[in-house]
Amino acid sequence: MLIPQTSTSLADCLRLRRQKLANLIKFPVILWSGTNSPRNFPANPFPFRANSHFLYFAGLPLPNAAIRLEGGKLELFMDDPSPSSTLWHGEMPTRNEIAQKIGADVARPMTELESWIEDAVTLAVQDAATWTQQSQLLNRWVLPQSPPQGIDLDLAKAIASIRLTHDEAALTELRKAAAVTVEAHKVGMAATPQAKLEAEVRAAMEGVIIAHNMTTSYNSIVTVHGEVLHNEHYHHPLQPGDLLLADVGAETEMGWAGDVTRTWPVSGKFSSTQRDIYNVVLAAHDACIAKIQPGVEYEDIHLLAATVIAEGLVELGIFQGNPQYLVEMDAHALFFPHGIGHLLGLDVHDMEDLGDLAGYEEGRKRSDRFGLSYLRLNRPLRPGMLVTIEPGFYQVPAILNDANVRSKYQNVVNWQRLSEFADVRGIRLEDDVLVTAEGSEVLTAALPNDADTIENLVGR
Amino acid sequence: MLIPQTSTSLADCLRLRRQKLANLIKFPVILWSGTNSPRNFPANPFPFRANSHFLYFAGLPLPNAAIRLEGGKLELFMDDPSPSSTLWHGEMPTRNEIAQKIGADVARPMTELESWIEDAVTLAVQDAATWTQQSQLLNRWVLPQSPPQGIDLDLAKAIASIRLTHDEAALTELRKAAAVTVEAHKVGMAATPQAKLEAEVRAAMEGVIIAHNMTTSYNSIVTVHGEVLHNEHYHHPLQPGDLLLADVGAETEMGWAGDVTRTWPVSGKFSSTQRDIYNVVLAAHDACIAKIQPGVEYEDIHLLAATVIAEGLVELGIFQGNPQYLVEMDAHALFFPHGIGHLLGLDVHDMEDLGDLAGYEEGRKRSDRFGLSYLRLNRPLRPGMLVTIEPGFYQVPAILNDANVRSKYQNVVNWQRLSEFADVRGIRLEDDVLVTAEGSEVLTAALPNDADTIENLVGR
């Protein structure tokens, strides 16, 4: 475990965060960091990822550790490195050194944790070894698959309310993630003319992230089949007429995420049909960002995107009818079947381990409307919230070839006209947007998104 | 899930493998593939890695699947893709298409598995969701942390005996992994002069692996602190006098692993002390490979490495005394504290999920000798076995500064002379060596290892 040099104010930042928590929660809180998840055998694990709630209040990705928070005090529980771990993993900072760095009031070995669990609330970590330990120590099931229950639910609500808006320390990390994410996309565009496979563009992009000693914040999507929304294959050859959709984000060493999508022509030139649709998606993107300001409902941003897309498709002759009416009947979801975005922070879908607790304002539930059910965020915007804005256009065979869907939307789609856009399988444009007191700030603004500049970045 | 084009003979290869199993095991065998392990929330998992035993007999990395093997017959259990999974993940091959590809006799939905579990034996997968399911269906604990018990132990022994030597289909994959691993190391050497951080060299190397649509077979080690044996940090700057140790391997899409280490000078020129030690390690490496042939005990290969290293260090004046005697007192382990290598196959430490069952000949146990306790393989070699040969020299502070160690080896180490080699913190050289009827074949031979050629590859 490396103690970063930039952490001089880490202790101060963490003190403010736990003071906020102490104002909301009177129970003692214990947060575990988690341990390695094994890959094909225990000694060959996936790279360690600390639990995000732990990271938020402990500041460092310490494996096999826990913190206890009560009344604004921070107690660190972790074991000093054993002699054999020093042999294999080198000299590590001691528990006391880490405690000092993060401003812990007390530091104890992990074995003492069981003496301090009375009345404690917690949140489940993802790895089985640790949630088993949580359940045993607390003598109740703490399962990552289930939403928090009972007194843990109060903790979840409190943490969600705190993590919903970002402090300066978080924003410093989020800007770092955004900058490296932007660079990865630029390098991906520049690498495309020399690449024969999707995998080669992915390699160029992830190479940037690895070179900055960061990791990807989610499994990258780099595909000429953008119509497959979660496409994690990279084996397709790049053909001159293809659009390449890249949804790739960097995560800093301290766990803060970037999340950006661009779509560019493999040849360096959009076809006229590709450019037409690209500009519809871009118009939706720009309209949404222009509308972002405190007090605006995120659902309205989503519906604005739907309306701008519907308007654009009417203009192109793909839809026929009134755009407002098309959105009311969810026709936009034929081509834009997902939500306009989500919260971004320590998780790429921030706090999604708590279900919709962070994404949805208390009392609100997911809609079962075709055009709204995948919306992950439904709250009024507040300064300090970081959201993605990611409109798209996709020709998903599973949607467009569905007999019920075709019959329902028979008269609003000009299927003949649509067939002229066959070279547009999937386009998405995604940026990371901070809500500010004045409106918004696009953290990923350094990455161009207009069609001409994108063509120039791809070059040839 | 992509069905690879190269799998025309996959069904034949799998038939032979399960025939071997049927000759050894009369119980029905059920092997699960496993599911995604969550990273920070369930929808953001680590990349899927199928269980290696499943992969060996099913041939394809199918998530959420199981196979049942009995009397040479293959039954596939998996669910057809749901409509919503088609929306998010695109068109996938059906259960019947996959069954045909792998030569399954029957294909059934996953829900039917519970009707076919009577008297079945199995091996634990690593992810908690699946081993919980295994335990529930079989009504006994099947835990990845524990060695197989009871009737499962017979299965483990049978599979270990089969997977111990590789068939042609496996070797085809292992050669692919070796070739990409070799290319990654060459690119890493060439990238070093432009790199400022370890992370940048790692990025160049892993970029090659990603570009070939492969993954790393373990978390890469790319470090100027080679004396930290499992160093997974990449933040150190590269200084002109440093040696860079890179232990990086590719894993093919079907799960077969490469595992190679090279150590090169950041400046492109070894110092005279670095070159002296490098050549000692190289001599051990070459002597071990020259000795490999069927019937030779792997432990003797390890002891040969120890002897050659001891001889070399006597010649350099670091050790004083008779090399044979130095090895008997484990003095070599002061500088070479790990084993000479391990099995390689679907796992980078092949079948280490079974503990020492595959690595150690029946009836043999780990030695508690300082110089032997980390030896992961202790069997007579047989044609078709693939092993690594990876001697090294390290100045590990935790060993060399230990008062007991220093006093025990006070008279055999010339500590004054040793201090002249302070610029050699860690050197390791590792290749993947196939035991053949005639002797051996180095699958990674295309990667040079002599000091002069290494210097040329680094360039400057």
Short mmCIF file of C-alpha atoms in Angstrom, two decimals, chain A residues 27-32 68-69 113 116-122 138 140 151-152 155:
data_model
loop_
_atom_site.label_atom_id
_atom_site.label_comp_id
_atom_site.label_asym_id
_atom_site.label_seq_id
_atom_site.Cartn_x
_atom_site.Cartn_y
_atom_site.Cartn_z
CA PHE A 27 -25.23 4.72 15.84
CA PRO A 28 -21.60 3.65 15.54
CA VAL A 29 -20.81 2.89 11.89
CA ILE A 30 -18.36 0.20 10.75
CA LEU A 31 -17.25 0.12 7.13
CA TRP A 32 -15.12 -2.70 5.75
CA ARG A 68 -15.40 2.63 12.91
CA LEU A 69 -17.04 6.04 12.87
CA LEU A 113 -12.95 -5.30 15.85
CA TRP A 116 -16.40 -2.77 19.03
CA ILE A 117 -19.36 -3.97 17.02
CA GLU A 118 -22.17 -3.49 19.50
CA ASP A 119 -25.10 -1.55 17.99
CA ALA A 120 -23.05 -0.89 14.87
CA VAL A 121 -24.58 -0.38 11.44
CA THR A 122 -22.83 -1.23 8.20
CA LEU A 138 -22.74 -8.51 13.42
CA ARG A 140 -27.16 -10.86 11.06
CA ILE A 151 -30.88 0.14 10.91
CA ASP A 152 -28.46 -0.34 8.01
CA LEU A 155 -26.96 4.47 7.27
#
